[in-house]
């Protein structure tokens, strides 16, 4: 009898979990990868920057997993709304929550609800054509934009705002974003970090890229850099990243019209404006035991757009324990919430690491299932799910449906671009027919 596993979320964490289960049980496992969107690949499609196509090549691997025997993609099904986790636990021998962390962590400062303040999940979703954010209004008419956070998401957002339309058009950035960015007045981009260059979590390639943009120029205040001897204590990769920041401090001003200003040692304290964001108020900080402490010295950064890139939270699901403080599911290090229910990827360990970090997560969840001695309870789980969904009038989509959408997106791509994403679920379902 085959083991039946439901994996919720068709992003990297879900596919690596499926891959691990296939390796463990071969022909003796049936896997349904369920996603709320009609399209697979989660963060690869909606999170990874459109101008980082090489990272997206990993979807070939996920495709091979999905085409493996006994493995299905069940799209357009929202767990918690169309089917409950309790029902899935009844039908399947194991359920794995690989739902990522799609919600922005709130900034929690006065004025953060003003129009013009958005989270990176929304902004990244907008330029990547995520159906939830296709209609987002991004104010681009002010010369300033402030990006809060010193991680790679902040760099992605800055780079998208800084690039020329010609640089963007050859990526799979959504057409609505290209159209809006074509008229952008943004010239001064500020990346605001509450700590310093040594504490920033940018990676080397992402930081270095900012030095090679057609019309934008990175600026680091030399006084924000620690004495160069202190770089010796850094891990080699991180030291290289800091070397890029040092080189930005030495760059001549040049002719480029857009600046990307690293505002280190600045803590956001308020967003102000008359009915909309007009400036971000920041307080200068100093480090005490590695933590940012305010000095009381305030500055205003003029901006009509504030993007908070300060981390994400997993969405809670009815009937599943949830750690509100950490913004993710509780459980042990292997990903076990309780015997039969598991979590992998960001839903288990929070929003950190690279795409590849999810791979060992998938394997550890499968090891936990083996250790738990899961046994097949019998029955045709895929048929049971289909019956339940049909009874509720839920129209699910298959991997073959996705292959059709994939071909349609590739066919409608701008010249030089890999695809033009379909950003409306209604349109997707119409095309599937
Ligand atoms: P991140 O690397 O954890 O950075 C979050 C930043 O937000 C940190 O600088 C943090 O500062 C700051 N922050 C948190 N709360 C704050 C607050 N209340 N006020 C001001 N600043 C605050 O997270 P991320 O940029 O969202 O990226 C998530 C993961 O995806 C990371 O592992 C990242 O490397 C990965 N990613 C990779 C790529 C790529 O490889 N190309 C692209 C995008 C994302 P403190 O350090 O002081 O807490």
CSV table of N, CA and C and ligand atoms in Angstrom, one decimal, residues 43 47-49 52 55 105-107 120 148-154 156 192-195 199-203 205-206 266-268 291-292 309-312 346 351-354, ligand 1:
chain,number,residue,atom,x,y,z
A,43,UNK,N,7.8,31.1,-4.3
A,43,UNK,CA,8.8,32.2,-4.3
A,43,UNK,C,9.6,32.3,-5.5
A,47,UNK,N,8.8,35.7,-5.9
A,47,UNK,CA,9.7,36.4,-5.0
A,47,UNK,C,11.0,36.7,-5.6
A,48,UNK,N,11.6,35.7,-6.2
A,48,UNK,CA,13.0,35.9,-6.8
A,48,UNK,C,12.8,37.0,-7.9
A,49,UNK,N,13.8,37.9,-7.9
A,49,UNK,CA,13.8,39.1,-8.7
A,49,UNK,C,13.7,38.7,-10.2
A,52,UNK,N,16.9,38.1,-12.1
A,52,UNK,CA,17.8,37.0,-11.6
A,52,UNK,C,17.3,35.7,-12.2
A,55,UNK,N,18.6,32.0,-11.2
A,55,UNK,CA,18.0,31.4,-10.0
A,55,UNK,C,16.8,30.6,-10.3
A,105,UNK,N,6.1,41.6,7.9
A,105,UNK,CA,6.2,41.9,9.3
A,105,UNK,C,5.9,43.4,9.4
A,106,UNK,N,5.0,43.8,10.4
A,106,UNK,CA,4.6,45.2,10.4
A,106,UNK,C,5.8,46.1,10.9
A,107,UNK,N,5.9,47.3,10.4
A,107,UNK,CA,7.0,48.2,10.9
A,107,UNK,C,6.7,48.7,12.3
A,120,UNK,N,7.4,44.8,1.6
A,120,UNK,CA,8.1,44.2,0.4
A,120,UNK,C,7.3,43.0,-0.2
A,148,UNK,N,13.4,50.3,3.8
A,148,UNK,CA,13.8,49.9,5.2
A,148,UNK,C,14.3,48.5,5.2
A,149,UNK,N,15.5,48.3,5.8
A,149,UNK,CA,16.0,46.9,5.9
A,149,UNK,C,17.3,46.8,5.2
A,150,UNK,N,18.2,46.0,5.7
A,150,UNK,CA,19.5,45.8,5.2
A,150,UNK,C,19.7,44.3,4.8
A,151,UNK,N,18.7,43.8,4.1
A,151,UNK,CA,18.8,42.4,3.6
A,151,UNK,C,18.7,42.4,2.1
A,152,UNK,N,18.8,41.2,1.5
A,152,UNK,CA,18.7,41.1,0.0
A,152,UNK,C,17.4,41.6,-0.6
A,153,UNK,N,16.4,41.5,0.2
A,153,UNK,CA,15.1,42.0,-0.4
A,153,UNK,C,15.1,43.5,-0.6
A,154,UNK,N,15.8,44.2,0.4
A,154,UNK,CA,15.9,45.6,0.2
A,154,UNK,C,16.7,45.9,-1.1
A,156,UNK,N,17.0,44.0,-3.8
A,156,UNK,CA,16.2,43.7,-4.9
A,156,UNK,C,15.2,44.9,-5.2
A,192,UNK,N,17.7,52.0,4.2
A,192,UNK,CA,17.8,52.4,5.6
A,192,UNK,C,18.1,51.2,6.5
A,193,UNK,N,19.3,51.2,7.1
A,193,UNK,CA,19.6,50.1,8.0
A,193,UNK,C,19.8,50.6,9.4
A,194,UNK,N,19.2,49.9,10.4
A,194,UNK,CA,19.3,50.4,11.8
A,194,UNK,C,20.7,50.1,12.4
A,195,UNK,N,21.5,49.2,11.7
A,195,UNK,CA,22.8,48.9,12.2
A,195,UNK,C,23.8,49.3,11.1
A,199,UNK,N,27.0,44.6,10.0
A,199,UNK,CA,25.8,43.9,10.4
A,199,UNK,C,24.8,43.7,9.3
A,200,UNK,N,25.0,44.3,8.2
A,200,UNK,CA,24.0,44.1,7.0
A,200,UNK,C,24.0,42.7,6.6
A,201,UNK,N,22.8,42.2,6.2
A,201,UNK,CA,22.8,40.8,5.7
A,201,UNK,C,22.7,40.7,4.2
A,202,UNK,N,23.2,41.7,3.5
A,202,UNK,CA,23.3,41.6,2.0
A,202,UNK,C,24.3,40.5,1.7
A,203,UNK,N,24.2,39.8,0.5
A,203,UNK,CA,25.2,38.9,0.1
A,203,UNK,C,26.1,39.6,-1.0
A,205,UNK,N,27.2,39.1,-4.1
A,205,UNK,CA,26.7,39.3,-5.5
A,205,UNK,C,25.7,40.4,-5.5
A,206,UNK,N,24.7,40.3,-4.6
A,206,UNK,CA,23.6,41.3,-4.6
A,206,UNK,C,24.1,42.7,-4.3
A,266,UNK,N,20.6,54.2,11.0
A,266,UNK,CA,19.4,55.0,11.0
A,266,UNK,C,18.2,54.1,11.3
A,267,UNK,N,17.5,54.5,12.3
A,267,UNK,CA,16.4,53.7,12.8
A,267,UNK,C,15.1,54.4,12.4
A,268,UNK,N,14.2,53.7,11.7
A,268,UNK,CA,12.9,54.4,11.3
A,268,UNK,C,12.1,54.7,12.5
A,291,UNK,N,23.6,45.7,19.2
A,291,UNK,CA,22.3,46.2,18.9
A,291,UNK,C,22.2,47.7,18.7
A,292,UNK,N,21.2,48.1,17.9
A,292,UNK,CA,21.1,49.5,17.5
A,292,UNK,C,20.4,50.3,18.7
A,309,UNK,N,11.3,46.3,4.1
A,309,UNK,CA,11.9,45.0,3.8
A,309,UNK,C,12.5,44.4,5.0
A,310,UNK,N,11.6,44.2,6.0
A,310,UNK,CA,12.2,43.9,7.3
A,310,UNK,C,11.8,42.4,7.8
A,311,UNK,N,11.4,41.6,6.9
A,311,UNK,CA,11.1,40.2,7.2
A,311,UNK,C,9.6,39.9,7.0
A,312,UNK,N,9.3,38.6,7.1
A,312,UNK,CA,8.0,38.1,6.8
A,312,UNK,C,7.4,37.2,7.9
A,346,UNK,N,10.4,28.1,5.1
A,346,UNK,CA,10.1,29.3,5.9
A,346,UNK,C,9.0,29.1,6.9
A,351,UNK,N,11.9,33.3,7.7
A,351,UNK,CA,12.3,33.8,6.4
A,351,UNK,C,13.8,34.0,6.3
A,352,UNK,N,14.6,33.0,6.1
A,352,UNK,CA,16.0,33.2,6.0
A,352,UNK,C,16.6,32.1,5.0
A,353,UNK,N,17.9,32.4,4.6
A,353,UNK,CA,18.6,31.5,3.8
A,353,UNK,C,18.3,31.6,2.3
A,354,UNK,N,18.9,30.8,1.5
A,354,UNK,CA,18.7,30.8,0.1
A,354,UNK,C,17.7,29.8,-0.3
B,1,LIG,P1,16.9,39.7,6.2
B,1,LIG,O1,18.1,39.4,5.4
B,1,LIG,O2,16.6,39.0,7.4
B,1,LIG,O3,16.9,41.3,6.4
B,1,LIG,C1,15.9,41.9,7.2
B,1,LIG,C2,16.4,43.3,7.5
B,1,LIG,O4,15.4,44.0,8.2
B,1,LIG,C3,17.6,43.3,8.5
B,1,LIG,O5,18.6,44.3,8.1
B,1,LIG,C4,17.0,43.8,9.8
B,1,LIG,O6,17.9,44.5,10.7
B,1,LIG,C5,15.9,44.7,9.3
B,1,LIG,N1,14.8,44.9,10.3
B,1,LIG,C6,14.1,44.0,10.9
B,1,LIG,N2,13.1,44.6,11.6
B,1,LIG,C7,13.4,45.9,11.6
B,1,LIG,C8,12.8,47.1,12.1
B,1,LIG,N3,11.7,47.0,12.9
B,1,LIG,N4,13.3,48.3,11.8
B,1,LIG,C9,14.3,48.4,10.9
B,1,LIG,N5,14.9,47.4,10.3
B,1,LIG,C10,14.5,46.1,10.7
B,1,LIG,O7,15.6,39.5,5.3
B,1,LIG,P2,15.2,39.8,3.8
B,1,LIG,O8,15.9,40.8,3.1
B,1,LIG,O9,13.7,39.9,3.9
B,1,LIG,O10,15.5,38.4,3.1
B,1,LIG,C11,14.9,37.2,3.5
B,1,LIG,C12,15.7,36.0,3.0
B,1,LIG,O11,15.7,35.9,1.6
B,1,LIG,C13,17.2,36.2,3.4
B,1,LIG,O12,17.8,35.0,3.7
B,1,LIG,C14,17.8,36.7,2.1
B,1,LIG,O13,19.2,36.5,1.9
B,1,LIG,C15,17.0,35.9,1.1
B,1,LIG,N6,17.0,36.5,-0.2
B,1,LIG,C16,18.0,36.2,-1.1
B,1,LIG,C17,18.0,36.8,-2.3
B,1,LIG,C18,19.1,36.4,-3.3
B,1,LIG,O14,19.9,35.5,-2.9
B,1,LIG,N7,19.3,37.1,-4.4
B,1,LIG,C19,17.1,37.8,-2.7
B,1,LIG,C20,16.1,38.1,-1.8
B,1,LIG,C21,16.1,37.5,-0.5
B,1,LIG,P3,18.7,43.8,11.9
B,1,LIG,O15,19.7,43.0,11.2
B,1,LIG,O16,19.2,44.9,12.6
B,1,LIG,O17,17.7,42.9,12.6
